[in-house]
Amino acid sequence: MKEYSGNCHCGEVKYKFFSEELVDIWNCNCSICDINCYQHLFVKHELFEIISGHELLSEYNFGTGSAKHYFCKICGTKSFYQPRSHPEMYSINLKCVNDPPKVRQIINFDGINFEESIKKIWMYISSCLQQFYLKFVELCYYLYHKTLQRYFRL
């Protein structure tokens, strides 16, 4: 983990956060992300801190109102926000980060069809967890029998 810093265009809203040095980012095609060419870097709340300019943030909500879009009152830049897709994280615009982490992979998220896209992601995660669980059980079974064989010289 490395400490990074970012800011809005005018520099009045400043923040710092911790992230890996090689990251995956999301590009979303929803109406607000697409028009701003926003590049999502998700960071857990406890790894993010506003350094200055908190009082200069203006909040904007639309649609379900669950996402909290924060804009600088002076320059209008949205350098980070609370996304609907990741309620336990902030989304930082990679373009607003000073000396940003390297991008490993860009994930294209279909925000126009948000509910369907989130469902697909959770189905994929669920499938991966099931596969992991089966492999884990298989490994435990193998180790258990190997231990018995060594202990009892079977």
PDB file of C-alpha atoms in Angstrom:
ATOM      1  CA  MET A   1       0.000   0.000   0.000  1.00  0.00           C
ATOM      2  CA  LYS A   2       1.164   3.450  -0.890  1.00  0.00           C
ATOM      3  CA  GLU A   3      -0.149   6.886   0.037  1.00  0.00           C
ATOM      4  CA  TYR A   4      -1.490   9.015  -2.822  1.00  0.00           C
ATOM      5  CA  SER A   5      -2.950  12.495  -2.996  1.00  0.00           C
ATOM      6  CA  GLY A   6      -5.474  14.146  -5.251  1.00  0.00           C
ATOM      7  CA  ASN A   7      -7.394  17.351  -5.689  1.00  0.00           C
ATOM      8  CA  CYS A   8      -9.986  19.170  -7.734  1.00  0.00           C
ATOM      9  CA  HIS A   9      -9.005  21.403 -10.678  1.00  0.00           C
ATOM     10  CA  CYS A  10      -8.516  24.592  -8.640  1.00  0.00           C
ATOM     11  CA  GLY A  11      -6.705  22.704  -5.869  1.00  0.00           C
ATOM     12  CA  GLU A  12      -8.948  23.877  -3.034  1.00  0.00           C
ATOM     13  CA  VAL A  13     -10.361  20.390  -2.316  1.00  0.00           C
ATOM     14  CA  LYS A  14      -7.471  18.102  -1.394  1.00  0.00           C
ATOM     15  CA  TYR A  15      -7.454  14.535  -0.164  1.00  0.00           C
ATOM     16  CA  LYS A  16      -5.141  11.609   0.440  1.00  0.00           C
ATOM     17  CA  PHE A  17      -5.700   7.865   0.338  1.00  0.00           C
ATOM     18  CA  PHE A  18      -3.920   4.541   0.436  1.00  0.00           C
ATOM     19  CA  SER A  19      -3.998   2.151  -2.504  1.00  0.00           C
ATOM     20  CA  GLU A  20      -2.091  -0.634  -4.141  1.00  0.00           C
ATOM     21  CA  GLU A  21       0.456   0.502  -6.726  1.00  0.00           C
ATOM     22  CA  LEU A  22      -1.179  -1.602  -9.452  1.00  0.00           C
ATOM     23  CA  VAL A  23      -4.959  -1.151  -9.659  1.00  0.00           C
ATOM     24  CA  ASP A  24      -8.059  -2.029 -11.623  1.00  0.00           C
ATOM     25  CA  ILE A  25     -10.268   0.880 -12.616  1.00  0.00           C
ATOM     26  CA  TRP A  26     -13.822   1.013 -13.895  1.00  0.00           C
ATOM     27  CA  ASN A  27     -15.144   2.964 -16.835  1.00  0.00           C
ATOM     28  CA  CYS A  28     -18.903   3.382 -16.573  1.00  0.00           C
ATOM     29  CA  ASN A  29     -21.288   4.405 -19.347  1.00  0.00           C
ATOM     30  CA  CYS A  30     -24.048   5.856 -17.126  1.00  0.00           C
ATOM     31  CA  SER A  31     -25.244   9.378 -17.875  1.00  0.00           C
ATOM     32  CA  ILE A  32     -23.036  11.158 -15.321  1.00  0.00           C
ATOM     33  CA  CYS A  33     -19.840   9.076 -15.576  1.00  0.00           C
ATOM     34  CA  ASP A  34     -19.818   8.951 -19.367  1.00  0.00           C
ATOM     35  CA  ILE A  35     -20.227  12.700 -19.845  1.00  0.00           C
ATOM     36  CA  ASN A  36     -17.337  13.355 -17.414  1.00  0.00           C
ATOM     37  CA  CYS A  37     -15.052  10.539 -18.695  1.00  0.00           C
ATOM     38  CA  TYR A  38     -14.758   9.474 -15.046  1.00  0.00           C
ATOM     39  CA  GLN A  39     -12.204   6.741 -14.266  1.00  0.00           C
ATOM     40  CA  HIS A  40     -13.237   4.948 -11.054  1.00  0.00           C
ATOM     41  CA  LEU A  41     -10.607   3.916  -8.526  1.00  0.00           C
ATOM     42  CA  PHE A  42     -12.413   2.383  -5.547  1.00  0.00           C
ATOM     43  CA  VAL A  43     -10.925   2.962  -2.096  1.00  0.00           C
ATOM     44  CA  LYS A  44     -12.288   1.867   1.280  1.00  0.00           C
ATOM     45  CA  HIS A  45     -13.621   4.698   3.434  1.00  0.00           C
ATOM     46  CA  GLU A  46     -11.023   4.139   6.151  1.00  0.00           C
ATOM     47  CA  LEU A  47      -8.202   4.575   3.597  1.00  0.00           C
ATOM     48  CA  PHE A  48      -9.465   7.987   2.418  1.00  0.00           C
ATOM     49  CA  GLU A  49      -9.165  11.392   4.105  1.00  0.00           C
ATOM     50  CA  ILE A  50     -10.103  14.911   3.013  1.00  0.00           C
ATOM     51  CA  ILE A  51      -7.159  17.188   3.821  1.00  0.00           C
ATOM     52  CA  SER A  52      -8.754  20.520   2.966  1.00  0.00           C
ATOM     53  CA  GLY A  53     -11.790  22.043   1.315  1.00  0.00           C
ATOM     54  CA  HIS A  54     -14.518  19.923   2.905  1.00  0.00           C
ATOM     55  CA  GLU A  55     -16.654  23.043   3.248  1.00  0.00           C
ATOM     56  CA  LEU A  56     -16.289  23.673  -0.494  1.00  0.00           C
ATOM     57  CA  LEU A  57     -17.981  20.418  -1.488  1.00  0.00           C
ATOM     58  CA  SER A  58     -21.447  20.538  -2.966  1.00  0.00           C
ATOM     59  CA  GLU A  59     -23.525  17.349  -3.055  1.00  0.00           C
ATOM     60  CA  TYR A  60     -25.614  16.281  -6.031  1.00  0.00           C
ATOM     61  CA  ASN A  61     -27.995  13.308  -6.177  1.00  0.00           C
ATOM     62  CA  PHE A  62     -30.206  11.956  -8.935  1.00  0.00           C
ATOM     63  CA  GLY A  63     -32.120   8.787  -9.796  1.00  0.00           C
ATOM     64  CA  THR A  64     -32.303   6.599  -6.685  1.00  0.00           C
ATOM     65  CA  GLY A  65     -30.366   9.202  -4.682  1.00  0.00           C
ATOM     66  CA  SER A  66     -28.100   6.538  -3.193  1.00  0.00           C
ATOM     67  CA  ALA A  67     -24.937   7.878  -4.866  1.00  0.00           C
ATOM     68  CA  LYS A  68     -23.527  11.078  -3.377  1.00  0.00           C
ATOM     69  CA  HIS A  69     -21.749  13.122  -6.037  1.00  0.00           C
ATOM     70  CA  TYR A  70     -19.409  15.758  -4.560  1.00  0.00           C
ATOM     71  CA  PHE A  71     -18.341  18.754  -6.636  1.00  0.00           C
ATOM     72  CA  CYS A  72     -16.006  21.622  -5.755  1.00  0.00           C
ATOM     73  CA  LYS A  73     -18.099  24.795  -5.428  1.00  0.00           C
ATOM     74  CA  ILE A  74     -15.301  26.836  -7.012  1.00  0.00           C
ATOM     75  CA  CYS A  75     -14.228  24.846 -10.094  1.00  0.00           C
ATOM     76  CA  GLY A  76     -17.042  22.279 -10.378  1.00  0.00           C
ATOM     77  CA  THR A  77     -14.758  19.220 -10.471  1.00  0.00           C
ATOM     78  CA  LYS A  78     -15.972  15.874  -9.128  1.00  0.00           C
ATOM     79  CA  SER A  79     -12.691  14.337  -7.974  1.00  0.00           C
ATOM     80  CA  PHE A  80     -14.335  11.700  -5.750  1.00  0.00           C
ATOM     81  CA  TYR A  81     -17.796  10.571  -4.672  1.00  0.00           C
ATOM     82  CA  GLN A  82     -19.790   7.919  -2.827  1.00  0.00           C
ATOM     83  CA  PRO A  83     -20.948   5.439  -5.500  1.00  0.00           C
ATOM     84  CA  ARG A  84     -24.106   3.395  -5.433  1.00  0.00           C
ATOM     85  CA  SER A  85     -22.227   0.301  -6.626  1.00  0.00           C
ATOM     86  CA  HIS A  86     -19.700   0.267  -3.743  1.00  0.00           C
ATOM     87  CA  PRO A  87     -21.391   1.608  -0.582  1.00  0.00           C
ATOM     88  CA  GLU A  88     -18.345   0.778   1.574  1.00  0.00           C
ATOM     89  CA  MET A  89     -15.929   2.692  -0.675  1.00  0.00           C
ATOM     90  CA  TYR A  90     -15.330   6.042  -2.295  1.00  0.00           C
ATOM     91  CA  SER A  91     -14.733   6.288  -6.010  1.00  0.00           C
ATOM     92  CA  ILE A  92     -11.796   8.532  -6.828  1.00  0.00           C
ATOM     93  CA  ASN A  93     -11.385   9.893 -10.328  1.00  0.00           C
ATOM     94  CA  LEU A  94      -7.982   8.566 -11.369  1.00  0.00           C
ATOM     95  CA  LYS A  95      -7.564  11.694 -13.511  1.00  0.00           C
ATOM     96  CA  CYS A  96      -7.561  13.816 -10.326  1.00  0.00           C
ATOM     97  CA  VAL A  97      -4.778  11.860  -8.589  1.00  0.00           C
ATOM     98  CA  ASN A  98      -1.260  13.288  -8.469  1.00  0.00           C
ATOM     99  CA  ASP A  99       1.203  10.633  -9.706  1.00  0.00           C
ATOM    100  CA  PRO A 100      -1.517   7.947  -9.789  1.00  0.00           C
ATOM    101  CA  PRO A 101      -1.034   4.204  -9.383  1.00  0.00           C
ATOM    102  CA  LYS A 102      -0.437   2.123 -12.499  1.00  0.00           C
ATOM    103  CA  VAL A 103      -3.515   0.614 -14.146  1.00  0.00           C
ATOM    104  CA  ARG A 104      -3.508  -3.174 -14.442  1.00  0.00           C
ATOM    105  CA  GLN A 105      -6.946  -3.494 -16.008  1.00  0.00           C
ATOM    106  CA  ILE A 106      -9.853  -1.329 -17.135  1.00  0.00           C
ATOM    107  CA  ILE A 107     -13.248  -2.851 -16.389  1.00  0.00           C
ATOM    108  CA  ASN A 108     -16.101  -1.552 -18.530  1.00  0.00           C
ATOM    109  CA  PHE A 109     -19.227  -1.360 -16.397  1.00  0.00           C
ATOM    110  CA  ASP A 110     -22.657  -1.017 -18.015  1.00  0.00           C
ATOM    111  CA  GLY A 111     -24.084   1.660 -15.739  1.00  0.00           C
ATOM    112  CA  ILE A 112     -26.935   2.357 -18.141  1.00  0.00           C
ATOM    113  CA  ASN A 113     -28.283  -1.068 -17.108  1.00  0.00           C
ATOM    114  CA  PHE A 114     -27.107  -0.767 -13.491  1.00  0.00           C
ATOM    115  CA  GLU A 115     -29.339  -3.370 -11.797  1.00  0.00           C
ATOM    116  CA  GLU A 116     -28.649  -6.035 -14.418  1.00  0.00           C
ATOM    117  CA  SER A 117     -24.902  -5.296 -14.363  1.00  0.00           C
ATOM    118  CA  ILE A 118     -24.660  -5.514 -10.576  1.00  0.00           C
ATOM    119  CA  LYS A 119     -26.599  -8.789 -10.654  1.00  0.00           C
ATOM    120  CA  LYS A 120     -24.124 -10.208 -13.211  1.00  0.00           C
ATOM    121  CA  ILE A 121     -21.172  -9.144 -11.068  1.00  0.00           C
ATOM    122  CA  TRP A 122     -22.639 -10.796  -7.960  1.00  0.00           C
ATOM    123  CA  MET A 123     -23.430 -13.958  -9.931  1.00  0.00           C
ATOM    124  CA  TYR A 124     -19.823 -14.056 -11.124  1.00  0.00           C
ATOM    125  CA  ILE A 125     -18.478 -13.485  -7.590  1.00  0.00           C
ATOM    126  CA  SER A 126     -20.825 -16.166  -6.249  1.00  0.00           C
ATOM    127  CA  SER A 127     -19.604 -18.621  -8.877  1.00  0.00           C
ATOM    128  CA  CYS A 128     -15.960 -17.861  -8.018  1.00  0.00           C
ATOM    129  CA  LEU A 129     -16.655 -18.350  -4.304  1.00  0.00           C
ATOM    130  CA  GLN A 130     -18.337 -21.695  -4.973  1.00  0.00           C
ATOM    131  CA  GLN A 131     -15.359 -22.846  -7.011  1.00  0.00           C
ATOM    132  CA  PHE A 132     -12.975 -21.649  -4.296  1.00  0.00           C
ATOM    133  CA  TYR A 133     -14.992 -23.456  -1.614  1.00  0.00           C
ATOM    134  CA  LEU A 134     -14.967 -26.737  -3.547  1.00  0.00           C
ATOM    135  CA  LYS A 135     -11.205 -26.511  -4.098  1.00  0.00           C
ATOM    136  CA  PHE A 136     -10.695 -25.631  -0.438  1.00  0.00           C
ATOM    137  CA  VAL A 137     -12.749 -28.631   0.746  1.00  0.00           C
ATOM    138  CA  GLU A 138     -10.863 -30.861  -1.661  1.00  0.00           C
ATOM    139  CA  LEU A 139      -7.535 -29.580  -0.309  1.00  0.00           C
ATOM    140  CA  CYS A 140      -8.630 -30.035   3.321  1.00  0.00           C
ATOM    141  CA  TYR A 141      -9.748 -33.581   2.577  1.00  0.00           C
ATOM    142  CA  TYR A 142      -6.412 -34.338   0.905  1.00  0.00           C
ATOM    143  CA  LEU A 143      -4.364 -32.841   3.779  1.00  0.00           C
ATOM    144  CA  TYR A 144      -6.464 -34.634   6.375  1.00  0.00           C
ATOM    145  CA  HIS A 145      -5.842 -37.999   4.740  1.00  0.00           C
ATOM    146  CA  LYS A 146      -2.145 -37.298   4.221  1.00  0.00           C
ATOM    147  CA  THR A 147      -1.846 -36.400   7.911  1.00  0.00           C
ATOM    148  CA  LEU A 148      -3.619 -39.597   8.910  1.00  0.00           C
ATOM    149  CA  GLN A 149      -1.358 -41.628   6.648  1.00  0.00           C
ATOM    150  CA  ARG A 150       1.776 -40.079   8.152  1.00  0.00           C
ATOM    151  CA  TYR A 151       0.557 -40.361  11.702  1.00  0.00           C
ATOM    152  CA  PHE A 152      -0.715 -43.920  11.481  1.00  0.00           C
ATOM    153  CA  ARG A 153       1.653 -44.978   8.727  1.00  0.00           C
ATOM    154  CA  LEU A 154      -1.241 -46.142   6.555  1.00  0.00           C
TER     155      LEU A 154
END
